[in-house]
Coordinates of C-alpha atoms and ligand atoms in Angstrom, one line a residue:
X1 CA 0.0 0.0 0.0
X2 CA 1.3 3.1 -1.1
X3 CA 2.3 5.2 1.9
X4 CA 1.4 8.9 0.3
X5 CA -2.5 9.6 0.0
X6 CA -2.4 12.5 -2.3
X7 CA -4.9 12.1 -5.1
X8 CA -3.3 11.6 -8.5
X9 CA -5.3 14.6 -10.0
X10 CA -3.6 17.0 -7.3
X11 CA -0.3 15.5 -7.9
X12 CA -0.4 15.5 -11.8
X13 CA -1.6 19.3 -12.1
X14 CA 0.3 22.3 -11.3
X15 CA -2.8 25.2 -10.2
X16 CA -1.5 29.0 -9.2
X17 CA -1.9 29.9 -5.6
X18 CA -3.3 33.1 -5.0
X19 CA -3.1 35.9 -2.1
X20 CA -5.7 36.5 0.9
X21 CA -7.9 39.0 0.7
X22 CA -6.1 41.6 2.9
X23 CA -8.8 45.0 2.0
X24 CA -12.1 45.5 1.9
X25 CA -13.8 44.7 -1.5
X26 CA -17.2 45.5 -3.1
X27 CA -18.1 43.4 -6.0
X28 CA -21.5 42.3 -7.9
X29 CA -21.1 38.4 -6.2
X30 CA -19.4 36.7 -3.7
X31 CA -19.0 33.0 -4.6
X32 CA -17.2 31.4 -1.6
X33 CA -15.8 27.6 -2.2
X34 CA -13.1 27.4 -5.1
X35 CA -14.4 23.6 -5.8
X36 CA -16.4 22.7 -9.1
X37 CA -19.2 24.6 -8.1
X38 CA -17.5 27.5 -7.1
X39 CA -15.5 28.0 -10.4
X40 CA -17.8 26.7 -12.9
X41 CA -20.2 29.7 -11.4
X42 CA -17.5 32.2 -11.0
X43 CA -16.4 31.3 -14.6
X44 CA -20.0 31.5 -15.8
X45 CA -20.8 34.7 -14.1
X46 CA -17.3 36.7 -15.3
X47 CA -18.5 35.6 -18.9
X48 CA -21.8 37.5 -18.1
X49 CA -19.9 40.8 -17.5
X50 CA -20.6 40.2 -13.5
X51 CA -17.4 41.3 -11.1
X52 CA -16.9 38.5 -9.2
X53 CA -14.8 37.2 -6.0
X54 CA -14.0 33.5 -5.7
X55 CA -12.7 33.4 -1.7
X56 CA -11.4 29.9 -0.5
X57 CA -10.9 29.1 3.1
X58 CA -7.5 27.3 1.7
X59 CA -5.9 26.4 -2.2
X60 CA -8.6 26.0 -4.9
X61 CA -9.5 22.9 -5.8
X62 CA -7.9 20.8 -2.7
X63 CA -11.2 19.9 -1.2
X64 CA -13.7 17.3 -2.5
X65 CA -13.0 18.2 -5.9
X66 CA -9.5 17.1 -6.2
X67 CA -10.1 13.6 -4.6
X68 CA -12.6 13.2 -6.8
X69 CA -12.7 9.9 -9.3
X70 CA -14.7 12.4 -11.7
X71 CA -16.9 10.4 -13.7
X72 CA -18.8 12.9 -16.0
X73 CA -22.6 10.9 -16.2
X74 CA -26.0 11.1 -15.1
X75 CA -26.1 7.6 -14.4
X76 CA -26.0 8.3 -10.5
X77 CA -26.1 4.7 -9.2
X78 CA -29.3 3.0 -8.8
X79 CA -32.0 6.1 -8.9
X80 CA -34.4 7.2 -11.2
X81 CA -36.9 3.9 -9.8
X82 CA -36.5 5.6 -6.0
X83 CA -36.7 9.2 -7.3
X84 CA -39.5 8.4 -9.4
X85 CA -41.5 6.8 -6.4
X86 CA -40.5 9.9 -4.0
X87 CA -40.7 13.0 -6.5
X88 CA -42.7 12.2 -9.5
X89 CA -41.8 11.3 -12.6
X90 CA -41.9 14.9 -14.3
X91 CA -39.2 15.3 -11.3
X92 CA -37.3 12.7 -11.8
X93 CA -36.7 13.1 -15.6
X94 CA -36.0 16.7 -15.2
X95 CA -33.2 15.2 -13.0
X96 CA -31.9 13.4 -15.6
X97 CA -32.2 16.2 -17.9
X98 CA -30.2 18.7 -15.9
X99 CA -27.3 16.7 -15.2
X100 CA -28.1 15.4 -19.3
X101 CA -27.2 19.3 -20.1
X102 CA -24.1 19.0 -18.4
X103 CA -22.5 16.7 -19.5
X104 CA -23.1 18.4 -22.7
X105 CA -22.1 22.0 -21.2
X106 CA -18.8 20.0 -20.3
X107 CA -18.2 18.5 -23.0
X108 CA -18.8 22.1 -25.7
X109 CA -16.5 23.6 -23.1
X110 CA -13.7 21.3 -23.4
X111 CA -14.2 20.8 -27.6
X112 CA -14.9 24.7 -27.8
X113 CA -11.6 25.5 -25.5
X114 CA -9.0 22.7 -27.0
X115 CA -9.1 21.9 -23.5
X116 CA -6.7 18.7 -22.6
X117 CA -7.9 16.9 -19.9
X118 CA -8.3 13.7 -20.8
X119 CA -12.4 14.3 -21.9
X120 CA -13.4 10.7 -23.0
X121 CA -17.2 9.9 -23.7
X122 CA -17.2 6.6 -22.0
X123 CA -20.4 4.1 -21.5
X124 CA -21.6 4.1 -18.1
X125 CA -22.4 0.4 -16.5
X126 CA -24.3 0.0 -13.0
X127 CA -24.4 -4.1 -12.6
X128 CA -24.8 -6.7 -9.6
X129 CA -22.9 -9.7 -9.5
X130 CA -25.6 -11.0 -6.6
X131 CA -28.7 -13.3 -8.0
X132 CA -30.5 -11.5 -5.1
X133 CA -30.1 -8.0 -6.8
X134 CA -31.4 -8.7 -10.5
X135 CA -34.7 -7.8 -9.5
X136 CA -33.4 -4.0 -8.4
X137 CA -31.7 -4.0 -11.7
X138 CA -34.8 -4.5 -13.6
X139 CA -36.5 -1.8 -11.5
X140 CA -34.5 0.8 -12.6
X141 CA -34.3 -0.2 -16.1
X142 CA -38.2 -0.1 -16.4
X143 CA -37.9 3.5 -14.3
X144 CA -35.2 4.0 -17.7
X145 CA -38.1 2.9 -19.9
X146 CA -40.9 5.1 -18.5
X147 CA -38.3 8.1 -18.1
X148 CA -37.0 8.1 -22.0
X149 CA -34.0 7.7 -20.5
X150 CA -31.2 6.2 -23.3
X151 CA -29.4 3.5 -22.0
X152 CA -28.9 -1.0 -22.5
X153 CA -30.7 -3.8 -20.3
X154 CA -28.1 -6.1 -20.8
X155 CA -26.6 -9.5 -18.5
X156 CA -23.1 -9.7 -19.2
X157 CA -20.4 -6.6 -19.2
X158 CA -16.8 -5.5 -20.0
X159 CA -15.1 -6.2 -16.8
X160 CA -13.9 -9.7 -15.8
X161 CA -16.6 -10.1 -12.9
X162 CA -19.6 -12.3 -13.1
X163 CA -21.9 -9.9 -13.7
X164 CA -25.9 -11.1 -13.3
X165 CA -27.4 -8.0 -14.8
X166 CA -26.3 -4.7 -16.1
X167 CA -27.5 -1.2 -17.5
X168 CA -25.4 0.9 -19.5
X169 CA -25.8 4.2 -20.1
X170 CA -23.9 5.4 -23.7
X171 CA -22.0 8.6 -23.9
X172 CA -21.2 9.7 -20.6
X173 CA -18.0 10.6 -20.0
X174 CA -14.7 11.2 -18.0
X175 CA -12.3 14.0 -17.6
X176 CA -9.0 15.3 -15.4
X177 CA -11.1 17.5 -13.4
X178 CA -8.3 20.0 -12.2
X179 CA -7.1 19.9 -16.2
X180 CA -10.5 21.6 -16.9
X181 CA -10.8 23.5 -14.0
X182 CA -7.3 25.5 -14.3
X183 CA -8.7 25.9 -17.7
X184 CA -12.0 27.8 -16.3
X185 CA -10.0 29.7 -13.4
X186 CA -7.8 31.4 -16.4
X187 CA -10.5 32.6 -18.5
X188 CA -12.1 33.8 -15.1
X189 CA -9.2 35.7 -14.5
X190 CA -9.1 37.3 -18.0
X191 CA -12.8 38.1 -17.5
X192 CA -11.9 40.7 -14.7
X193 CA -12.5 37.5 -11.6
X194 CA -10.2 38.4 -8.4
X195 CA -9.6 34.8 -6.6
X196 CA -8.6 35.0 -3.2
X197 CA -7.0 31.8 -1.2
X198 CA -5.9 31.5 2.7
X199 CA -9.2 33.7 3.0
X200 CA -11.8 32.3 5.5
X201 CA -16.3 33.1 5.0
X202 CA -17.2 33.1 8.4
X203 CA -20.8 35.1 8.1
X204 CA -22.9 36.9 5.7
X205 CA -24.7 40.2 7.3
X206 CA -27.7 40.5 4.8
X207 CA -28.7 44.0 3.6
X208 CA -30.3 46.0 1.1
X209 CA -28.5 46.9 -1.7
X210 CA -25.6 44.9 -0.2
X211 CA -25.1 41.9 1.7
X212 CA -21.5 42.3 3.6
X213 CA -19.6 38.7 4.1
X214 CA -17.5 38.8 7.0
X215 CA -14.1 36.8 6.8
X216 CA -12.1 35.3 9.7
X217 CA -9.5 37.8 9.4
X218 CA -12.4 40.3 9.7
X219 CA -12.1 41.7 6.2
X220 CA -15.2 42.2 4.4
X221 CA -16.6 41.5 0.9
X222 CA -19.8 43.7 -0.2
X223 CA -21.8 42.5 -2.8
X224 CA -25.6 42.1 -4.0
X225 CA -25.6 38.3 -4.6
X226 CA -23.6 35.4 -2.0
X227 CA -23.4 32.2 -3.1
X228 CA -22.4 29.1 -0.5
X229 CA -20.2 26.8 -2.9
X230 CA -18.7 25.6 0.8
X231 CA -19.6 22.1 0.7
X232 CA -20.9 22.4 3.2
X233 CA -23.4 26.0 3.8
X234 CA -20.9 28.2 5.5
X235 CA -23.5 30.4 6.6
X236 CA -26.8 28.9 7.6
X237 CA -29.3 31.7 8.4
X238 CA -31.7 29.2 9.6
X239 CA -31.8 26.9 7.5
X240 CA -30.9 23.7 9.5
X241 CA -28.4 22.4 7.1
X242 CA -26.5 20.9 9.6
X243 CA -29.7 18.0 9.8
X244 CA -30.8 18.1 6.4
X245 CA -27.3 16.9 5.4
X246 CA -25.0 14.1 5.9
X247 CA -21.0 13.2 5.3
X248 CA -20.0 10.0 3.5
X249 CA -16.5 9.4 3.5
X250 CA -14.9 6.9 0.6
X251 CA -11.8 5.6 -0.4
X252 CA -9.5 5.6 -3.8
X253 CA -6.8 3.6 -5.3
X254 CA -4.9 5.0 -8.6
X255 CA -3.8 1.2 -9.8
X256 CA -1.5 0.5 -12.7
X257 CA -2.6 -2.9 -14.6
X258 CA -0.5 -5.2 -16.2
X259 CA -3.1 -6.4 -18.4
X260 CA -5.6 -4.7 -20.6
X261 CA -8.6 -2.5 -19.6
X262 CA -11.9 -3.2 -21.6
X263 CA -13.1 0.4 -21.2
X264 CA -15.9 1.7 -19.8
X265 CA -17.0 3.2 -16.2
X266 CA -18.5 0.9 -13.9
X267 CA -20.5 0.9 -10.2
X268 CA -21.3 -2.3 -8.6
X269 CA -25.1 -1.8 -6.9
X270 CA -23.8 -4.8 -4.3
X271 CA -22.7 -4.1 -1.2
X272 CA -20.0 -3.1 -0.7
X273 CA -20.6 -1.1 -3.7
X274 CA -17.2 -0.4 -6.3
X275 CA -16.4 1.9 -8.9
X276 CA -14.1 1.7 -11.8
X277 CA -12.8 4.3 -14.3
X278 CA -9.3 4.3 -16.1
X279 CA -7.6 7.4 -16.7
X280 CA -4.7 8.8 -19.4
X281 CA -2.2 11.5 -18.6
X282 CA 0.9 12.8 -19.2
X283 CA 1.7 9.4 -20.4
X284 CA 0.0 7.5 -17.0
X285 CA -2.0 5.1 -17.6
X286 CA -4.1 4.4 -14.6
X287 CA -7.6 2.5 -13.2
X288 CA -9.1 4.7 -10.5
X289 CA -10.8 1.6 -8.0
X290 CA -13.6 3.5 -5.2
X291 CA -15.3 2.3 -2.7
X292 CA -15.7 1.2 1.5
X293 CA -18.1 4.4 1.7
X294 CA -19.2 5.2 5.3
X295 CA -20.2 8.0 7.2
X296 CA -17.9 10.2 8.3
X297 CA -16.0 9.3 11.5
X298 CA -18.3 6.4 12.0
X299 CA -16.1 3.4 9.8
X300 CA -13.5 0.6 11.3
X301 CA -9.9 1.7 11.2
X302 CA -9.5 3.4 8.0
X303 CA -6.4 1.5 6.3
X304 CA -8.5 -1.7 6.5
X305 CA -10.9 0.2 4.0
X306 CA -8.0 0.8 1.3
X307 CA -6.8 -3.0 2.2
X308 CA -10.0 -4.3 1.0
X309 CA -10.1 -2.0 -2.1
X310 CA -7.0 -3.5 -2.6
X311 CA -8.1 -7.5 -2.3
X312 CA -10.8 -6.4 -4.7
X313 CA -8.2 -5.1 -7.6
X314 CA -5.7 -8.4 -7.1
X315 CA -8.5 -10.7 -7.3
X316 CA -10.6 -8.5 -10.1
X317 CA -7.2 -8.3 -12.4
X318 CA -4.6 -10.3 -11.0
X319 CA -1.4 -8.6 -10.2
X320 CA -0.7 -4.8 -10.0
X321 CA 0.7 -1.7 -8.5
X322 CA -0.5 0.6 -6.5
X323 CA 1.2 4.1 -6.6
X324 CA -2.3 6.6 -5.4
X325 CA -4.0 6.1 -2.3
X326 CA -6.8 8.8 -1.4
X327 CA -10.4 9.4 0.6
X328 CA -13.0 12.1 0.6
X329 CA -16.2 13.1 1.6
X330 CA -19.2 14.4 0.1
X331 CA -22.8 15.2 1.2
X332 CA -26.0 13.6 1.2
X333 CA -29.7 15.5 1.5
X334 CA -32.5 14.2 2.6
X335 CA -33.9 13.3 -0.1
X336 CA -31.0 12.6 -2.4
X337 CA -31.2 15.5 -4.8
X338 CA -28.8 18.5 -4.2
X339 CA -29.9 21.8 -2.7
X340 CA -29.3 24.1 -5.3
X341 CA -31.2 27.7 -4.9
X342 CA -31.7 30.6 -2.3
X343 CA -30.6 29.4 1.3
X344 CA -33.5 30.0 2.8
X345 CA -37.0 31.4 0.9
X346 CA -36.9 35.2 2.6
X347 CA -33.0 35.9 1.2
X348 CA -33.6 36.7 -1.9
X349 CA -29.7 37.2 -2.7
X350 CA -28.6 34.4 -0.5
X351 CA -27.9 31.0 -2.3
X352 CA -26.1 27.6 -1.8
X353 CA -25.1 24.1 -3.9
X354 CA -24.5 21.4 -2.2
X355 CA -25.4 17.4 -1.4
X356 CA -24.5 16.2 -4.3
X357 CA -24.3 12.4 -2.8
X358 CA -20.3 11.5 -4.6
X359 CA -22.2 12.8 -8.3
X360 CA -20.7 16.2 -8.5
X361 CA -19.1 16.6 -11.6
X362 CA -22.8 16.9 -13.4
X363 CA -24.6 18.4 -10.5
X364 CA -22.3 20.8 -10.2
X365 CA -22.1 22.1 -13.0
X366 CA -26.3 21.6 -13.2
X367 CA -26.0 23.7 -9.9
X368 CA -23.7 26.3 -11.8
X369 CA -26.0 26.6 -14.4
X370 CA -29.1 27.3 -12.6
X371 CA -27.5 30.0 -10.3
X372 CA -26.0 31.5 -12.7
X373 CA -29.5 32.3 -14.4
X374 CA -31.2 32.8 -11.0
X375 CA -28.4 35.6 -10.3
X376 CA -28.7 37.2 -14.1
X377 CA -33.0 36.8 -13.2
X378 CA -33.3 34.7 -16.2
X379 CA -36.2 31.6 -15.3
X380 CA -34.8 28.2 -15.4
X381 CA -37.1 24.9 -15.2
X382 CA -34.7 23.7 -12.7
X383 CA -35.2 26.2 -10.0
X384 CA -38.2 24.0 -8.3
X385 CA -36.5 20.5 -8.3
X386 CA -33.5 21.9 -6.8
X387 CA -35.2 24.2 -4.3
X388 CA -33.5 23.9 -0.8
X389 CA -37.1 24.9 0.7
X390 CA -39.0 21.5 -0.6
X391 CA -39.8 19.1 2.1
X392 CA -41.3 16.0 0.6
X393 CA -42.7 13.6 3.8
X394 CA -41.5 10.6 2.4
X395 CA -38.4 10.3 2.2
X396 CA -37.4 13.1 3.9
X397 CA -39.0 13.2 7.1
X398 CA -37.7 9.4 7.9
X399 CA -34.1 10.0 6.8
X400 CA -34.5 13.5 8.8
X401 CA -35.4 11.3 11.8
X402 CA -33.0 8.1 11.7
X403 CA -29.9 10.9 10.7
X404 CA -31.0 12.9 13.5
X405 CA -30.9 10.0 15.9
X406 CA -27.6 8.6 14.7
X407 CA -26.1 12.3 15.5
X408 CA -28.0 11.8 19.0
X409 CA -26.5 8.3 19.7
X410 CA -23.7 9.5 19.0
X411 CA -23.5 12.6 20.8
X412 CA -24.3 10.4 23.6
X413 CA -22.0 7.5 23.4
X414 CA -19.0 9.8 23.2
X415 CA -19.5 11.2 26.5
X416 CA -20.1 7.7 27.8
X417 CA -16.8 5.8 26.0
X418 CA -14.7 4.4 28.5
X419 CA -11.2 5.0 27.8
X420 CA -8.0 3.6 29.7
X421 CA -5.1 5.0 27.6
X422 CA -3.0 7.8 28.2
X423 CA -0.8 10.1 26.3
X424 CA 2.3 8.2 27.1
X425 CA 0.6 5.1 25.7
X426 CA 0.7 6.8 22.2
X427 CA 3.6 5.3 19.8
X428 CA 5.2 7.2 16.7
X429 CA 2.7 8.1 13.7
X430 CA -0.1 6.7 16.3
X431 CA -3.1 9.0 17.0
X432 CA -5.8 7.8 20.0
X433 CA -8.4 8.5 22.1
X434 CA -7.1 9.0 25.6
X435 CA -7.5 10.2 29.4
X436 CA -6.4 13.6 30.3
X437 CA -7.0 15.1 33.7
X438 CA -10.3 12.2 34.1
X439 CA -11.5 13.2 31.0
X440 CA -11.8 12.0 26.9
X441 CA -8.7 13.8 25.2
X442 CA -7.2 13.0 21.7
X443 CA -3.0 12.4 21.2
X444 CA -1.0 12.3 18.1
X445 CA 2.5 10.9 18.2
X446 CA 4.7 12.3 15.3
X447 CA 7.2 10.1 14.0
X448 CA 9.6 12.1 15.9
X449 CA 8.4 12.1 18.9
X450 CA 6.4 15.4 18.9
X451 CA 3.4 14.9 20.8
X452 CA -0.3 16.8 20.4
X453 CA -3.3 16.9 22.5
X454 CA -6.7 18.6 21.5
X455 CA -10.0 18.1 23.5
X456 CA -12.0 15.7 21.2
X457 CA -15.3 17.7 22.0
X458 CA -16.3 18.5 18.2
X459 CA -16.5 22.5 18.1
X460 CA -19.6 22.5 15.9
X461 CA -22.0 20.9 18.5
X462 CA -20.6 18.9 20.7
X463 CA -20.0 15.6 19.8
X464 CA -17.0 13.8 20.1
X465 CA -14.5 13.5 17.8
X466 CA -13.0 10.2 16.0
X467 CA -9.6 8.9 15.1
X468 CA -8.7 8.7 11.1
X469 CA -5.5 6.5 11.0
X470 CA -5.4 7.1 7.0
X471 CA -5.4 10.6 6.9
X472 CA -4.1 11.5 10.1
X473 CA -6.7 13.6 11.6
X474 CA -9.7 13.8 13.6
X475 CA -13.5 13.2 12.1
X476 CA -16.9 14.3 13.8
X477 CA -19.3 11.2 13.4
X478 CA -22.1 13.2 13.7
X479 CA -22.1 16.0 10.8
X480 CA -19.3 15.0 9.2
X481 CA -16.4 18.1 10.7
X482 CA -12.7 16.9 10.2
X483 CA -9.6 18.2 12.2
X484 CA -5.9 18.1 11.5
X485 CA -4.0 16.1 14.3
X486 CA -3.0 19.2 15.7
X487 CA -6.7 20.7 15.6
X488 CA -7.1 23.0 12.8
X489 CA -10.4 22.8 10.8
X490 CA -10.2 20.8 7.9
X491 CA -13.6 20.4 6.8
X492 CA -16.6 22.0 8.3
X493 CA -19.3 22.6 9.7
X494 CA -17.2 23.6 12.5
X495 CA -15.2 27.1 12.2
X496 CA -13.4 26.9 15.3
X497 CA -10.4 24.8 15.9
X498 CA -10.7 22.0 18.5
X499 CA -9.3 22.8 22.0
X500 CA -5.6 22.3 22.3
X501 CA -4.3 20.4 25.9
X502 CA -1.4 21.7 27.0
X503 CA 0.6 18.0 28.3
Ligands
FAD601 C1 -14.4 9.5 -3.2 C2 -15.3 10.4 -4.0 C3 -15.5 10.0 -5.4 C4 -16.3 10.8 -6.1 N1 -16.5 10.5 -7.5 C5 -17.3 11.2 -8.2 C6 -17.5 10.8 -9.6 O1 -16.9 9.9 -10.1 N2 -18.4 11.6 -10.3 C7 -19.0 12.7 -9.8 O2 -19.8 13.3 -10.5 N3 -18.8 13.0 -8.5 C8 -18.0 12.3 -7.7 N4 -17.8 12.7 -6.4 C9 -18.5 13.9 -5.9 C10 -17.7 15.2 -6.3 O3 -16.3 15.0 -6.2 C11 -18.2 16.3 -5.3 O4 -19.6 16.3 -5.3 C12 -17.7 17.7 -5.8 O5 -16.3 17.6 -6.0 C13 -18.0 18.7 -4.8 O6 -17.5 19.9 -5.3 P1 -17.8 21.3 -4.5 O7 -17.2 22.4 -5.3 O8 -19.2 21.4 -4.0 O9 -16.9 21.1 -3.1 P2 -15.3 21.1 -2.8 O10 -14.6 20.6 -4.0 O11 -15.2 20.4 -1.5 O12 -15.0 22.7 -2.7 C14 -15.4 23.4 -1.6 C15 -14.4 24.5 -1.3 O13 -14.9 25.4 -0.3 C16 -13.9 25.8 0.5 N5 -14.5 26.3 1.7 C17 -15.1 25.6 2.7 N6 -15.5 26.4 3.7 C18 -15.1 27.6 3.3 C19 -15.3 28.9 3.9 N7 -15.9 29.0 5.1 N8 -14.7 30.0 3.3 C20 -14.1 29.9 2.1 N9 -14.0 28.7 1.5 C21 -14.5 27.6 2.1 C22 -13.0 24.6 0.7 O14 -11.7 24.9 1.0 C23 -13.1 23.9 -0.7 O15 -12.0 24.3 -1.5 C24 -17.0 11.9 -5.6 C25 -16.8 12.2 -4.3 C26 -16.0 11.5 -3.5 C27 -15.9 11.8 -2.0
FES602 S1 -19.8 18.3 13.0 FE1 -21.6 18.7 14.2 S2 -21.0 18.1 16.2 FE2 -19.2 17.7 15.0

């Protein structure tokens, strides 16, 4: 197992760093997140003759986005049967339809630009190798059917697995996402866009003509329109994000065959589900293998995750290397499909995207899309299937309830965890949880010796925090916060660092 757990998309791109914001700025929009979202907007809006400011709390493009596998389809597992049950069918084929358009929008961009990045159209393949799961196969194909959705009922597929049953969707695609990206960040720039990195949203003050957004440093952006491209919502203004969403972590392995790949992108619907792209650059030749998704600070010790990822490749297509290793989160709404609109009904020039449930490359750039027109007042047919105000009773309400009773048992069975170890106890390159003064503390051993102790009490609301032994840090089970080993905020929805324990 490789010991370095960068993704192979951040260590085969070179992207500019950029200054904080150290003055006070007044713009047309804010758009705060340099991921996808946040640049495909920015980019869209600059086009538009809009001045923009893209603010990131750290570099562009090192959160979700560049641990992505990036697999450019609207074939977003097994679906368009549930959605069609839950949100209608008019619903559910407008959801095909948006993330439809962008995979085209992608795809003009990168033939328009020249833009090298690996863009493939590839057939997408969701299949079972399980008897038991045939029949869920065939439900979704008949959803397919009634939907007009294109696509192949077939049994058998590329890959050497004994596939049961199979349904491929033609002309999706794949890409190098941060290939693209840079691409969209330069004409941004040339359109008159000011990025800013290092450079922290920490609130939104909501006015008329101008909404002020209040950084950590306490600099200040003015602008008429804010748009959350955060992950997750930076700013909440009551709109209970915090339980309408929820953090699934998963895992990646950038694996060099020694035999031929058929082609093709693949997801398993058995459990544990597995996906499988191949990708060509600068003269690597690579299969991306995903899978082992959990929630967030809630799985068994994480390199057992990448160890079964890797039993899977070896016994899939015999013997290989492994030179990438990586994990990520993204998030999940209640009722699967994204929030993409104003952040709450009453703030007209308040908007997030987010949830996009490991599908973002489309939904992004769907999310993109629509805010781009909502911003500009143009009507799009999207606006209502995206809206973060619908509630629908089922499903939402019973994922709202069995979420919110997982963050409860957990919030409960940290404070009750017995633990026995101390700081002493804690070996080079170890992290744990242990006792400190009677009470639950978290130690990190670096390899030479340094030691660090934070209070494990999760900063957001008060759950306790969990040890990540891939990625070295520290992960809140209950909305899905991560922490270096030292404390800092990786990923929110905390802002504040956890506690340091002076030892
Ligand atoms: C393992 C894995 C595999 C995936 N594979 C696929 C796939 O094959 N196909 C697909 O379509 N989707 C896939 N996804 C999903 C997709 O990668 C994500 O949905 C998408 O990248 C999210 O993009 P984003 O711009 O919303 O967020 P991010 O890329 O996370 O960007 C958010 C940015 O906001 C910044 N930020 C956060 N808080 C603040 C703040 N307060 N102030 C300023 N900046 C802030 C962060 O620093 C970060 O740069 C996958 C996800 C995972 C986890
Ligand atoms: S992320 Fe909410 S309590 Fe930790």
């Amino acid at each position: 197992m490789p010991a370095s757990s960068a993704s192979f998309w951040l260590a085969s791109t070179e992207v500019s760093s950029f200054d904080k914001l150290t003055t006070d700025l007044t713009v047309d929009v804010a758009v705060v997140g340099g991921g996808i979202t946040g640049i495909s907007l920015a980019y869209l809006l600059a086009k538009e003759g809009k001045q923009v400011a893209l603010l990131d709390a750290g570099r562009l493009l090192n959160g979700t986005t560049g641990n992505t596998t990036a697999k450019i389809t609207a074939q977003h597992d097994l679906i368009y049967d549930e959605l069609i049950h839950h949100i209608g069918e008019e619903k559910a084929r407008l959801y095909y339809e948006a993330n439809d358009e962008a995979i085209a929008f992608i795809r003009n961009t990168v033939l328009e630009n020249k833009i090298s990045c690996d863009f493939a159209e590839e057939n997408a393949y969701i299949y079972t190798t399980a008897e038991a799961n045939i029949a869920m196969i065939d439900k979704e194909w008949k959803a397919y059917e009634k939907l007009g959705i294109p696509g192949l009922r077939a049994d058998r597929i590329p890959l050497p697995v004994d596939a049961k049953a199979s349904i491929v969707m033609p002309n999706q695609a794949r890409f190098h996402p941060l290939a693209y990206l840079k691409h969209l960040i330069k004409h941004f720039i040339n359109n008159g866009g000011q990025i800013f990195e290092e450079t922290t949203a920490m609130s939104i003050n909501p006015g008329s003509p101008l909404t002020t957004v209040v950084t950590r440093d306490g600099t200040q952006v003015k602008c008429r329109d804010v748009v959350s491209c955060s992950h997750f919502p930076f700013y909440d203004v009551s709109g209970f994000y915090f339980a309408r969403l929820y953090a699934e972590r998963a895992y990646v392995l950038g694996v060099k065959l020694n035999g031929d790949y058929p082609g093709g992108m693949y997801l398993s619907a058995d459990s544990p589900p597995r996906s499988i792209r191949s990708v060509s650059f600068n003269g690597e030749d690579l299969l991306l293998v995903g899978g082992e998704r959990h929630k967030t600070g809630q799985g068994i010790c994480t390199m057992k995750h990448y160890e079964r990822l890797e039993t899977f490749v070896r016994d899939t297509f015999g013997s290989c290397e492994i030179p990438y290793r990586w994990s990520a989160q993204d998030l999940t709404t209640l009722d699967k499909v994204p929030y993409i609109g104003h952040v709450v009904k009453n703030e007209p020039h308040a908007y997030i995207a987010t949830g996009y449930r490991k599908w973002g490359m489309t939904s992004s750039t769907a999310a993109a899309l629509l805010l781009k027109d909502m911003i500009l007042g143009i009507d799009n047919r999207y606006e209502d299937l995206y809206t973060p105000s619908r509630f629908y009773a089922d499903p939402s309400l019973k994922t709202f309830l069995v979420e919110n009773a997982d963050v409860a048992k957990h919030l409960i069975n940290g404070k009750l965890e017995w633990v026995t170890r101390e700081p002493e106890d804690v070996r080079p390159d170890e992290g744990a949880v242990v006792r400190v003064n009677g009470k639950r503390a978290g130690a990190y051993r670096e390899a030479d010796g340094t030691l660090y102790v934070v209070d494990t009490t999760c900063t957001h609301m008060g759950c306790e925090v969990q040890w990540n032994a891939g990625e070295r840090t520290w992960d809140c089970p209950c909305h899905g916060s991560r922490f270096s080993f030292s404390g800092e905020v990786i990923e929110g929805p905390a802002k504040k660092s956890l506690k340091q324990i002076e030892y």
